[in-house]
Amino acid sequence: MPKLGYKVRAHLMNAMVPGLGEAQKMSSSEPSSKINLDTPEEVAKKLRKAVCVPKQVEGNGIIAFIEHVIFHVESLKTGGKPRFTAETREGEVLVYEDIFQLKEDYESDTLTPQILKPALIKALNDLLGPTRKDFDANEDSKRVADLAYPAEVKPEE
């Protein structure tokens, strides 16, 4: 960029996470494909409806979200020792300290969408809770969000 006359800049990059719906990636034009500072109920609804093909890791938005968001944040919080827990219908607690074991269990059907989705709902709502609280208490933040993401106006029929 300096050769073009621009200042040297730092660029923050993150992995492309597949969308939660049929889309190939999360998209601001498809609200159900992404998570914002949604209410706990909205997060649960979106994740319950998310496409999560059993035994398929590649292109799975739920697994990618756990890998690139939950494991990453947990790793930062714990000094590199992330944990993700999920509970089976029988009450067995599955503990994952690395994404590779989680993916292996998903591919072998030890870990299913019915186990994975509720665990992600809890982990994500626990993560978003403090940020939601701060956001809701700050009128400037709400005003900026409303300007950045105006409510969709449906055309009259």
Short mmCIF file of C-alpha atoms in Angstrom, two decimals:
data_model
loop_
_atom_site.label_atom_id
_atom_site.label_comp_id
_atom_site.label_asym_id
_atom_site.label_seq_id
_atom_site.Cartn_x
_atom_site.Cartn_y
_atom_site.Cartn_z
CA MET A 1 0.00 0.00 0.00
CA PRO A 2 2.83 2.50 0.66
CA LYS A 3 3.86 2.16 -3.01
CA LEU A 4 0.42 3.49 -3.89
CA GLY A 5 0.80 6.45 -1.54
CA TYR A 6 -1.09 5.00 1.42
CA LYS A 7 0.24 4.69 4.96
CA VAL A 8 1.39 1.31 6.24
CA ARG A 9 -1.58 -0.39 7.91
CA ALA A 10 -2.28 -3.41 10.00
CA HIS A 11 -5.07 -5.70 8.87
CA LEU A 12 -6.91 -7.96 11.27
CA MET A 13 -8.13 -11.12 9.61
CA ASN A 14 -10.28 -13.96 10.79
CA ALA A 15 -11.35 -17.28 9.37
CA MET A 16 -14.40 -17.38 7.13
CA VAL A 17 -17.04 -19.24 9.10
CA PRO A 18 -19.74 -21.06 7.13
CA GLY A 19 -23.23 -19.67 7.52
CA LEU A 20 -25.74 -21.28 9.84
CA GLY A 21 -28.26 -21.74 7.04
CA GLU A 22 -27.86 -22.99 3.50
CA ALA A 23 -25.48 -20.13 2.63
CA GLN A 24 -21.79 -20.85 2.16
CA LYS A 25 -20.79 -18.12 4.62
CA MET A 26 -22.31 -15.83 7.20
CA SER A 27 -23.98 -12.89 5.50
CA SER A 28 -25.45 -9.64 6.72
CA SER A 29 -28.11 -9.99 4.02
CA GLU A 30 -29.32 -13.26 5.57
CA PRO A 31 -29.97 -12.50 9.28
CA SER A 32 -30.57 -16.14 10.23
CA SER A 33 -27.09 -17.10 8.97
CA LYS A 34 -25.19 -15.08 11.58
CA ILE A 35 -25.12 -14.20 15.27
CA ASN A 36 -25.03 -10.59 16.45
CA LEU A 37 -25.83 -9.37 19.94
CA ASP A 38 -29.03 -11.34 19.65
CA THR A 39 -31.15 -12.13 22.68
CA PRO A 40 -30.60 -15.56 24.25
CA GLU A 41 -33.88 -16.65 22.67
CA GLU A 42 -32.82 -15.45 19.20
CA VAL A 43 -29.46 -17.22 19.53
CA ALA A 44 -31.22 -20.44 20.54
CA LYS A 45 -33.71 -20.15 17.67
CA LYS A 46 -31.00 -19.53 15.05
CA LEU A 47 -28.79 -22.35 16.30
CA ARG A 48 -31.66 -24.84 16.58
CA LYS A 49 -32.59 -24.10 12.94
CA ALA A 50 -28.97 -24.15 11.73
CA VAL A 51 -27.96 -26.71 9.14
CA CYS A 52 -25.81 -29.29 10.92
CA VAL A 53 -25.49 -32.45 8.83
CA PRO A 54 -24.69 -35.49 11.02
CA LYS A 55 -21.14 -36.84 10.64
CA GLN A 56 -20.20 -33.98 8.26
CA VAL A 57 -17.51 -31.65 9.58
CA GLU A 58 -16.59 -29.85 6.35
CA GLY A 59 -18.76 -26.79 5.74
CA ASN A 60 -20.59 -27.27 9.05
CA GLY A 61 -21.32 -23.82 10.50
CA ILE A 62 -21.93 -25.16 14.02
CA ILE A 63 -18.55 -26.93 14.18
CA ALA A 64 -16.80 -23.93 12.59
CA PHE A 65 -18.39 -21.61 15.16
CA ILE A 66 -17.13 -23.81 18.00
CA GLU A 67 -13.66 -23.98 16.44
CA HIS A 68 -13.17 -20.34 15.50
CA VAL A 69 -15.17 -18.58 18.20
CA ILE A 70 -15.71 -20.71 21.31
CA PHE A 71 -12.36 -22.54 21.31
CA HIS A 72 -10.51 -19.33 20.44
CA VAL A 73 -12.13 -17.29 23.22
CA GLU A 74 -11.72 -20.13 25.72
CA SER A 75 -8.06 -20.41 24.75
CA LEU A 76 -7.54 -16.69 25.39
CA LYS A 77 -9.36 -16.88 28.74
CA THR A 78 -7.45 -19.92 29.98
CA GLY A 79 -3.96 -19.29 28.67
CA GLY A 80 -4.23 -21.84 25.89
CA LYS A 81 -6.34 -24.55 27.57
CA PRO A 82 -9.78 -24.32 25.96
CA ARG A 83 -12.69 -26.54 27.02
CA PHE A 84 -16.04 -27.18 25.44
CA THR A 85 -18.57 -29.38 27.19
CA ALA A 86 -21.67 -31.06 25.87
CA GLU A 87 -24.17 -33.30 27.63
CA THR A 88 -25.77 -36.37 26.10
CA ARG A 89 -29.44 -37.24 26.63
CA GLU A 90 -28.29 -39.85 29.13
CA GLY A 91 -26.56 -37.14 31.18
CA GLU A 92 -22.99 -38.07 30.22
CA VAL A 93 -20.80 -34.97 30.05
CA LEU A 94 -18.44 -34.90 27.08
CA VAL A 95 -15.44 -32.62 27.58
CA TYR A 96 -13.37 -31.44 24.62
CA GLU A 97 -10.03 -29.75 25.09
CA ASP A 98 -9.16 -29.69 21.40
CA ILE A 99 -11.16 -29.32 18.23
CA PHE A 100 -9.63 -32.41 16.64
CA GLN A 101 -11.24 -34.78 19.16
CA LEU A 102 -14.56 -32.95 18.80
CA LYS A 103 -14.43 -33.32 15.02
CA GLU A 104 -13.45 -36.99 15.29
CA ASP A 105 -16.38 -37.68 17.64
CA TYR A 106 -18.73 -35.81 15.32
CA GLU A 107 -17.60 -37.79 12.29
CA SER A 108 -18.03 -41.06 14.21
CA ASP A 109 -21.53 -39.98 15.39
CA THR A 110 -20.53 -40.05 19.08
CA LEU A 111 -21.32 -36.34 19.04
CA THR A 112 -24.55 -35.51 17.19
CA PRO A 113 -26.34 -32.29 16.23
CA GLN A 114 -28.83 -32.98 19.05
CA ILE A 115 -25.96 -32.91 21.57
CA LEU A 116 -23.88 -30.21 19.91
CA LYS A 117 -26.48 -27.49 19.31
CA PRO A 118 -27.68 -27.11 22.95
CA ALA A 119 -24.05 -27.04 24.12
CA LEU A 120 -23.20 -24.28 21.63
CA ILE A 121 -26.34 -22.33 22.59
CA LYS A 122 -25.23 -22.34 26.23
CA ALA A 123 -21.58 -21.53 25.46
CA LEU A 124 -22.48 -18.70 23.10
CA ASN A 125 -25.07 -17.16 25.40
CA ASP A 126 -22.56 -17.34 28.29
CA LEU A 127 -20.02 -15.57 26.07
CA LEU A 128 -22.43 -12.89 24.82
CA GLY A 129 -24.10 -12.20 28.19
CA PRO A 130 -21.67 -9.60 29.59
CA THR A 131 -21.37 -7.83 26.23
CA ARG A 132 -25.16 -7.70 25.85
CA LYS A 133 -25.45 -6.21 29.33
CA ASP A 134 -22.88 -3.49 28.59
CA PHE A 135 -24.43 -2.79 25.19
CA ASP A 136 -27.95 -2.50 26.60
CA ALA A 137 -26.74 -0.02 29.22
CA ASN A 138 -25.12 2.26 26.63
CA GLU A 139 -27.46 4.44 24.57
CA ASP A 140 -24.65 5.58 22.25
CA SER A 141 -23.90 1.96 21.33
CA LYS A 142 -27.55 1.31 20.56
CA ARG A 143 -27.78 4.45 18.42
CA VAL A 144 -24.67 3.49 16.42
CA ALA A 145 -26.02 -0.05 15.91
CA ASP A 146 -29.35 1.34 14.70
CA LEU A 147 -27.53 3.56 12.20
CA ALA A 148 -25.25 0.74 11.05
CA TYR A 149 -28.01 -1.87 10.84
CA PRO A 150 -31.33 -0.11 10.21
CA ALA A 151 -34.51 -2.11 10.67
CA GLU A 152 -35.68 -3.71 7.46
CA VAL A 153 -38.59 -1.85 5.89
CA LYS A 154 -41.01 -4.20 4.18
CA PRO A 155 -42.56 -2.78 1.01
CA GLU A 156 -46.30 -2.23 1.03
CA GLU A 157 -48.29 -4.60 -1.13
#
